[in-house]
Coordinates of C-alpha atoms in Angstrom, one line a residue:
M183 CA -40.7 -5.5 27.6
T184 CA -36.9 -4.6 28.2
A185 CA -36.5 -0.9 28.3
T186 CA -32.9 0.1 26.1
S187 CA -30.5 2.1 27.8
D188 CA -28.5 4.7 26.5
H189 CA -25.5 3.1 28.4
A190 CA -26.1 -0.3 27.1
P191 CA -22.9 -2.3 25.9
A192 CA -22.4 -2.0 22.2
P193 CA -22.4 -5.2 20.2
D194 CA -19.7 -7.2 20.0
S195 CA -18.4 -6.4 16.9
Q196 CA -18.8 -2.6 17.7
S197 CA -16.9 -2.5 20.7
A198 CA -13.4 -1.2 20.2
D199 CA -12.1 -3.4 22.7
Y200 CA -10.6 -6.9 21.5
R201 CA -12.8 -9.9 21.7
F202 CA -12.1 -12.7 19.7
T203 CA -14.9 -15.3 19.1
P204 CA -16.3 -17.4 16.0
K205 CA -19.0 -14.7 15.6
Q206 CA -16.5 -12.2 14.2
A207 CA -15.6 -14.5 11.2
L208 CA -17.8 -13.4 8.6
A209 CA -16.9 -9.7 9.3
G210 CA -13.1 -10.6 9.0
A211 CA -13.7 -12.4 5.7
Q212 CA -15.8 -8.9 4.5
M213 CA -12.7 -7.1 5.6
L214 CA -10.3 -9.3 3.7
F215 CA -12.6 -9.1 0.6
V216 CA -12.4 -5.3 1.0
A217 CA -8.5 -5.3 0.6
F218 CA -8.1 -8.3 -1.6
G219 CA -7.8 -6.3 -4.8
A220 CA -5.2 -3.8 -3.7
L221 CA -3.5 -6.5 -1.9
V222 CA -2.9 -8.8 -5.0
L223 CA -2.4 -5.9 -7.3
V224 CA 1.2 -5.1 -6.3
P225 CA 2.6 -8.4 -6.6
L226 CA 0.7 -9.3 -10.1
L227 CA 2.3 -5.6 -11.3
T228 CA 5.9 -6.4 -9.7
G229 CA 6.2 -10.0 -10.5
L230 CA 6.1 -11.0 -6.9
D231 CA 4.0 -14.1 -5.9
P232 CA 0.3 -13.0 -5.0
S233 CA 0.3 -16.0 -2.5
V234 CA 3.4 -14.7 -0.9
A235 CA 1.7 -11.3 -0.6
L236 CA -1.4 -12.9 1.2
F237 CA 0.9 -14.8 3.4
T238 CA 2.9 -11.8 4.5
A239 CA -0.4 -9.4 4.7
G240 CA -1.9 -11.8 7.2
L241 CA 1.3 -12.5 9.2
G242 CA 2.4 -8.7 9.1
T243 CA -1.6 -7.9 10.5
L244 CA -0.9 -10.5 13.3
I245 CA 2.5 -9.1 14.2
F246 CA 1.4 -5.7 14.3
Q247 CA -1.7 -6.7 16.6
I248 CA 0.9 -8.6 19.0
V249 CA 3.4 -5.4 19.4
T250 CA 0.3 -2.9 19.7
R251 CA -1.6 -5.5 22.2
G252 CA -4.3 -5.9 19.8
Q253 CA -6.0 -2.2 20.3
V254 CA -5.9 -1.0 16.7
P255 CA -8.5 -2.3 14.2
V256 CA -6.6 -1.8 11.2
F257 CA -5.1 -4.4 8.3
L258 CA -1.8 -4.7 7.1
A259 CA -1.3 -5.3 3.3
S260 CA 0.8 -4.5 0.0
S261 CA 2.2 -0.5 -0.1
F262 CA 1.9 1.1 -3.6
A263 CA 4.6 3.2 -2.8
F264 CA 7.0 0.5 -3.6
I265 CA 5.9 -0.6 -7.1
A266 CA 8.3 1.2 -8.9
P267 CA 11.6 0.6 -6.8
I268 CA 10.5 -3.0 -7.0
I269 CA 10.0 -3.2 -10.6
Y270 CA 13.7 -1.4 -11.0
G271 CA 15.2 -3.5 -8.4
V272 CA 14.2 -6.8 -9.8
Q273 CA 15.4 -5.8 -13.0
T274 CA 19.1 -4.3 -11.8
W275 CA 19.8 -6.6 -8.8
G276 CA 17.0 -9.7 -9.0
M277 CA 14.4 -10.6 -6.8
A278 CA 16.2 -11.7 -4.2
A279 CA 18.3 -8.6 -3.8
T280 CA 15.2 -6.5 -3.7
T281 CA 13.3 -8.5 -1.3
G282 CA 16.6 -7.9 0.8
G283 CA 16.3 -3.8 0.2
L284 CA 12.5 -4.2 1.1
A285 CA 13.1 -6.0 4.3
A286 CA 15.7 -2.9 5.3
A287 CA 12.8 -0.8 4.8
G288 CA 11.0 -2.1 7.5
L289 CA 14.0 -2.0 9.8
L290 CA 14.2 1.6 8.7
Y291 CA 10.4 2.0 10.2
V292 CA 11.6 0.2 13.2
A293 CA 14.7 2.9 13.8
L294 CA 12.0 5.7 13.3
S295 CA 9.8 4.1 16.0
F296 CA 13.0 4.4 18.2
A297 CA 13.6 8.0 17.5
I298 CA 9.8 8.9 18.2
R299 CA 10.8 7.1 21.9
A300 CA 13.4 9.2 22.0
F301 CA 12.6 12.6 20.5
G302 CA 8.7 12.9 20.7
A303 CA 6.1 12.0 17.6
G304 CA 7.0 15.7 16.5
F305 CA 10.5 14.8 15.3
L306 CA 9.3 12.8 12.2
H307 CA 7.0 15.9 11.0
R308 CA 10.0 18.2 11.6
L309 CA 12.4 16.2 9.7
L310 CA 10.3 15.3 6.8
P311 CA 7.6 18.3 6.4
P312 CA 4.8 18.2 3.5
V313 CA 7.2 20.3 1.5
V314 CA 9.3 17.2 1.5
V315 CA 6.8 14.3 1.4
G316 CA 4.4 16.0 -0.7
P317 CA 6.4 15.8 -3.7
V318 CA 8.0 12.7 -3.4
I319 CA 4.7 11.0 -3.2
M320 CA 3.8 12.7 -6.4
V321 CA 6.9 11.3 -8.1
I322 CA 5.7 7.9 -7.0
G323 CA 2.4 8.2 -8.7
L324 CA 3.9 10.1 -11.8
S325 CA 6.8 7.8 -12.4
L326 CA 4.3 5.1 -12.7
A327 CA 2.2 6.5 -15.3
P328 CA 4.2 4.9 -18.1
V329 CA 3.5 1.3 -16.6
A330 CA -0.1 2.0 -16.3
V331 CA -0.5 3.2 -20.2
N332 CA 1.6 0.2 -21.5
M333 CA -0.6 -2.1 -19.6
A334 CA -3.3 -0.1 -20.8
T335 CA -2.1 -0.7 -24.3
G336 CA -1.3 -4.1 -24.2
L337 CA 2.3 -3.5 -24.5
A338 CA 4.6 -5.6 -22.6
G339 CA 8.3 -4.1 -23.0
D340 CA 8.3 -4.2 -26.9
T341 CA 6.0 -7.2 -27.7
Q342 CA 2.1 -6.3 -28.3
V343 CA 0.6 -8.7 -26.3
M344 CA -3.1 -7.8 -27.4
P345 CA -4.2 -5.9 -30.5
R346 CA -4.1 -2.3 -29.0
N347 CA -7.7 -1.2 -29.8
T348 CA -8.8 -4.4 -28.1
A349 CA -6.7 -3.3 -25.0
L350 CA -8.1 -0.1 -24.8
L351 CA -11.7 -0.9 -24.9
L352 CA -10.8 -3.7 -22.1
A353 CA -8.9 -1.0 -20.0
A354 CA -11.6 1.7 -20.8
I355 CA -14.3 -0.8 -19.5
S356 CA -12.3 -1.6 -16.0
L357 CA -11.5 2.1 -15.7
G358 CA -15.1 3.3 -16.0
A359 CA -16.6 0.5 -13.8
T360 CA -13.6 1.3 -11.1
M361 CA -14.6 5.4 -11.3
L362 CA -18.4 4.9 -11.0
T363 CA -18.1 2.2 -8.3
A364 CA -15.7 4.9 -6.1
I365 CA -18.2 7.6 -6.9
L366 CA -21.8 6.4 -7.0
G367 CA -21.0 3.1 -4.7
R368 CA -23.4 2.3 -1.6
G369 CA -22.5 0.5 1.4
I370 CA -19.4 -2.1 0.9
M371 CA -19.5 -1.4 -2.7
R372 CA -18.0 1.8 -2.4
V373 CA -14.9 0.4 -0.8
V374 CA -14.3 -2.5 -3.4
P375 CA -13.7 -0.1 -6.8
I376 CA -10.8 -2.2 -7.7
L377 CA -12.7 -5.5 -7.4
A378 CA -15.5 -4.2 -9.6
G379 CA -13.4 -2.8 -12.2
I380 CA -11.4 -6.4 -12.6
A381 CA -14.8 -8.1 -12.5
A382 CA -16.1 -5.8 -15.3
G383 CA -13.1 -6.2 -17.4
Y384 CA -12.7 -9.8 -17.0
A385 CA -16.3 -10.1 -18.0
A386 CA -15.8 -7.5 -21.2
A387 CA -12.9 -10.0 -22.1
L388 CA -14.9 -13.1 -21.9
I389 CA -17.7 -11.4 -24.0
L390 CA -15.4 -9.8 -26.3
G391 CA -13.5 -12.9 -26.9
A392 CA -16.7 -15.2 -27.5
A393 CA -18.0 -12.3 -29.9
T394 CA -14.9 -12.4 -32.2
G395 CA -13.6 -16.1 -31.5
S396 CA -10.3 -15.4 -30.0
S397 CA -9.3 -16.2 -26.5
L398 CA -8.4 -13.0 -24.6
I399 CA -8.0 -15.1 -21.4
D400 CA -5.5 -17.7 -21.1
T401 CA -6.8 -20.4 -18.5
A402 CA -3.7 -22.7 -18.8
A403 CA -2.1 -21.0 -15.9
L404 CA -5.5 -22.0 -13.7
S405 CA -5.8 -25.5 -15.2
G406 CA -2.4 -26.5 -14.5
A407 CA -2.5 -25.1 -10.8
P408 CA -3.1 -27.5 -7.7
W409 CA -5.6 -26.9 -5.1
F410 CA -3.0 -26.7 -2.6
K411 CA 0.3 -25.2 -2.7
V412 CA 2.9 -23.6 -0.4
P413 CA 3.5 -20.0 -1.3
G414 CA 6.8 -19.3 -3.3
F415 CA 8.8 -18.0 -0.9
V416 CA 12.0 -16.1 -1.8
A417 CA 14.9 -16.0 0.5
P418 CA 16.4 -12.4 0.4
E419 CA 20.0 -11.4 -0.4
F420 CA 21.3 -8.1 1.3
S421 CA 23.1 -5.9 -1.6
L422 CA 24.2 -2.7 -0.1
A423 CA 23.2 -1.1 -3.7
A424 CA 19.8 -2.5 -3.5
I425 CA 19.3 -1.5 0.3
L426 CA 20.2 1.9 -0.5
F427 CA 18.2 2.4 -3.4
I428 CA 14.9 1.2 -1.6
L429 CA 15.4 2.8 1.9
P430 CA 14.8 6.6 0.9
V431 CA 11.2 5.5 -0.7
A432 CA 10.2 4.5 2.9
I433 CA 9.9 8.2 3.5
A434 CA 6.6 8.7 2.4
P435 CA 4.9 5.8 3.6
A436 CA 6.3 6.3 6.9
I437 CA 4.7 9.8 7.1
E438 CA 1.6 8.1 5.6
H439 CA 1.4 5.9 8.8
F440 CA 0.7 8.8 10.8
G441 CA -2.5 10.0 8.8
D442 CA -3.5 6.6 8.6
I443 CA -3.4 6.0 12.6
M444 CA -5.1 9.5 12.9
A445 CA -7.9 8.5 10.5
I446 CA -8.5 5.3 12.3
S447 CA -8.5 7.3 15.5
S448 CA -11.4 9.7 14.4
V449 CA -13.7 6.6 13.3
T450 CA -13.4 4.7 16.6
K451 CA -13.0 7.7 19.0
R452 CA -9.9 6.4 20.4
D453 CA -6.7 8.4 20.4
Y454 CA -4.2 5.4 19.0
M455 CA -1.4 8.1 19.0
Q456 CA -1.2 8.0 22.6
K457 CA -2.2 4.5 23.2
P458 CA -0.7 2.1 22.1
G459 CA 1.5 5.2 20.6
I460 CA 2.4 6.0 17.6
Q461 CA 5.9 4.7 18.3
N462 CA 4.4 1.0 18.7
T463 CA 2.0 1.3 15.7
M464 CA 5.2 2.4 13.8
L465 CA 7.2 -0.6 15.3
G466 CA 4.4 -3.0 14.3
D467 CA 4.3 -1.6 10.8
G468 CA 8.1 -2.0 10.5
L469 CA 8.3 -5.4 11.9
A470 CA 5.7 -6.3 9.8
T471 CA 7.2 -5.0 6.4
A472 CA 10.7 -6.5 7.4
A473 CA 9.0 -9.9 7.7
A474 CA 7.6 -9.7 4.4
G475 CA 10.7 -8.4 2.8
L476 CA 12.4 -11.8 4.5
L477 CA 9.8 -13.8 2.8
G478 CA 9.8 -12.5 -0.7
G479 CA 6.4 -10.5 -0.4
P480 CA 5.8 -6.6 -0.7
P481 CA 6.5 -4.2 2.0
N482 CA 3.1 -3.8 4.2
T483 CA 1.1 -0.7 4.9
T484 CA -1.9 -0.1 6.7
Y485 CA -5.2 -0.1 4.3
S486 CA -7.2 3.2 4.3
E487 CA -9.8 1.1 2.4
V488 CA -10.1 -1.2 5.3
T489 CA -10.4 1.7 7.8
G490 CA -13.5 3.1 5.1
A491 CA -15.2 -0.4 5.7
V492 CA -14.6 -0.1 9.2
T493 CA -16.2 3.3 9.3
L494 CA -19.3 2.0 7.3
T495 CA -19.8 -1.2 9.2
R496 CA -18.9 0.3 12.3
A497 CA -16.7 -3.1 13.1
F498 CA -14.4 -1.6 15.6
N499 CA -13.5 -4.7 17.3
P500 CA -9.8 -5.1 16.5
A501 CA -10.3 -9.4 16.6
I502 CA -12.1 -8.8 13.3
M503 CA -8.6 -8.0 11.6
T504 CA -7.3 -11.4 13.5
W505 CA -10.1 -13.0 11.6
A506 CA -8.7 -11.5 8.2
A507 CA -5.7 -12.0 8.7
V508 CA -6.3 -15.8 9.4
F509 CA -8.3 -15.9 6.0
A510 CA -5.6 -14.1 4.2
I511 CA -2.9 -17.0 5.1
A512 CA -5.1 -19.7 4.4
L513 CA -6.1 -18.4 1.2
S514 CA -2.5 -18.2 0.3
F515 CA -1.8 -22.1 0.4
A516 CA -4.9 -22.1 -2.4
G517 CA -3.3 -22.9 -5.6
K518 CA -5.9 -22.4 -7.8
L519 CA -6.5 -18.5 -6.8
S520 CA -3.0 -17.8 -7.7
G521 CA -3.6 -19.8 -10.8
A522 CA -7.1 -17.7 -11.1
L523 CA -5.4 -14.1 -10.6
S524 CA -2.7 -14.8 -13.4
T525 CA -5.3 -15.2 -15.8
I526 CA -6.8 -11.3 -15.6
P527 CA -5.9 -10.0 -19.0
M528 CA -3.1 -7.3 -18.5
P529 CA -5.1 -4.1 -20.2
V530 CA -8.0 -5.0 -17.1
M531 CA -5.0 -4.0 -14.7
G532 CA -4.2 -1.4 -16.7
G533 CA -7.3 0.4 -16.8
I534 CA -7.3 0.4 -13.2
M535 CA -3.8 1.5 -12.8
I536 CA -4.5 4.7 -14.9
L537 CA -7.0 5.3 -11.8
L538 CA -4.8 4.2 -9.0
F539 CA -1.5 5.8 -9.7
G540 CA -3.1 9.4 -10.4
M541 CA -4.6 9.0 -6.9
V542 CA -1.3 8.4 -5.5
T543 CA -0.3 11.7 -7.1
V544 CA -3.4 13.4 -6.1
V545 CA -2.5 12.5 -2.3
G546 CA 0.7 14.2 -3.0
L547 CA -1.0 17.2 -3.8
S548 CA -2.9 17.0 -0.8
V549 CA -0.2 17.0 1.6
L550 CA 1.4 20.2 -0.2
A551 CA -2.1 22.1 0.3
K552 CA -1.4 21.8 3.7
L553 CA 1.4 24.3 3.3
G554 CA -1.5 27.0 2.4
E555 CA -0.1 30.3 1.3
A556 CA 3.6 29.1 2.3
L557 CA 3.5 26.7 -1.0
T558 CA 4.5 30.1 -3.3
E559 CA 7.2 30.9 -0.8
A560 CA 10.7 30.7 -2.7
R561 CA 12.4 28.2 -0.1
N562 CA 9.4 26.0 -0.8
M563 CA 9.3 26.0 -4.6
V564 CA 12.9 25.4 -4.7
I565 CA 12.6 22.2 -2.8
I566 CA 9.2 21.0 -4.4
S567 CA 10.4 21.7 -8.2
T568 CA 14.1 20.3 -7.2
V569 CA 12.6 16.8 -6.0
L570 CA 10.1 16.9 -9.0
I571 CA 12.4 17.3 -11.8
I572 CA 15.1 14.6 -10.1
G573 CA 12.3 12.2 -9.6
L574 CA 11.0 12.3 -12.8
G575 CA 13.6 13.1 -14.8
G576 CA 15.7 10.0 -14.8
L577 CA 18.5 11.6 -12.9
T578 CA 21.0 8.8 -11.5
L579 CA 24.2 8.9 -9.3
Q580 CA 26.9 6.3 -9.3
F581 CA 28.8 6.2 -6.2
G582 CA 31.8 3.3 -6.4
E583 CA 31.1 0.0 -8.1
G584 CA 27.4 -0.9 -8.1
F585 CA 25.6 1.6 -6.2
T586 CA 23.3 3.8 -7.8
L587 CA 21.1 6.1 -6.3
A588 CA 17.9 7.4 -8.9
G589 CA 14.3 8.0 -9.3
I590 CA 12.1 8.2 -6.2
G591 CA 15.0 7.2 -3.8
L592 CA 17.5 10.0 -5.3
S593 CA 14.4 12.5 -5.1
G594 CA 13.5 11.6 -1.4
V595 CA 17.1 12.0 -0.1
A596 CA 17.3 15.4 -2.3
G597 CA 14.3 16.9 -0.5
L598 CA 15.5 15.7 2.7
L599 CA 19.0 17.7 2.3
L600 CA 17.4 20.6 0.8
N601 CA 15.0 20.9 3.8
L602 CA 17.9 20.5 6.1
I603 CA 20.5 23.0 4.7
L604 CA 18.6 25.5 2.7
P605 CA 17.9 28.8 5.1
K606 CA 14.7 29.8 6.2
Q607 CA 12.6 32.2 4.4
R608 CA 13.2 35.8 5.1
D609 CA 10.3 37.9 6.8

């Protein structure tokens, strides 16, 4: 009979030290499963290739692990903050110029990481306090509201691709399933509400289509897709107008990065702000985002869903994220997977978007709540109200030939400048 000790070594997966062995493969697949819904949602909404998003998520996670020397158990994948700018950028400058702007956003993270090295971690908080970041995040969420509603009602541009009542029913089912899974889910189900919503909406579309004798799911893309296919990488173009439009959007995710690293630190009981250091985690995030943009993928960010799964499973070993990255890269070459994703009915995605874009807005509200009673000070109210109205009101500034600043980017710049130039509140 062997006595157990309070000082016995933790199981391999629960150790926060990097140990890469085949034993973690299943846990790595589970982490990718948790991230999968949100990961592919961004390219499906913006017109980017989901296979490229899978590839760049895996590549970005590996880059992050190299930069941080495999010390932080996080997974990097598609950032929701850039959905609206990508949609606008593709319509205005084209896909190649937009991805060039996304790569430049990654380089901004890199520049911020070096600024943190020079001036300390408090530098970014002084430059971008909650009074600036909160309303910018709210603009990101609220500006996407029409996109979600149009998708939920089966409207693509001016074309009604599905009867309105049918679309609303599918959207309501997917939205309801997502809500209930997020609220009532237990174990790993609690961190995969997006997948649950997609599955419920997809099943409803199959049943409703069979009952009415009409096909609500177009399987042509799936049947025509090859089993093996190289992701549709896009060579970037560097347009100054697109770059200057997208760069200010990176303000909010850069601040969010701090919160994500603090969250995983509290879960594993290791201070990643000090080791490997917030300057190195920011550098890894920036290089991962730059690599994604150079290949035609969406910007990367650390995934809170995966942090939640780490909390539930106590899978602290960063090598598990290496396995998740390897699986993501392998799946990116599965042509049938990309074909299957394209068969998801638009209203199913729209129902989920209603919730997710609203949650982005709530995150902005939670940032503003950190101000406490200072929220009602005249200076803060001036900054917040100006940022919100500029971002949501459609104000556009034209500078010379071909350079436009509007929407989220313009509101971010306005908030940054107002915070710097407005006098402090009098006692």
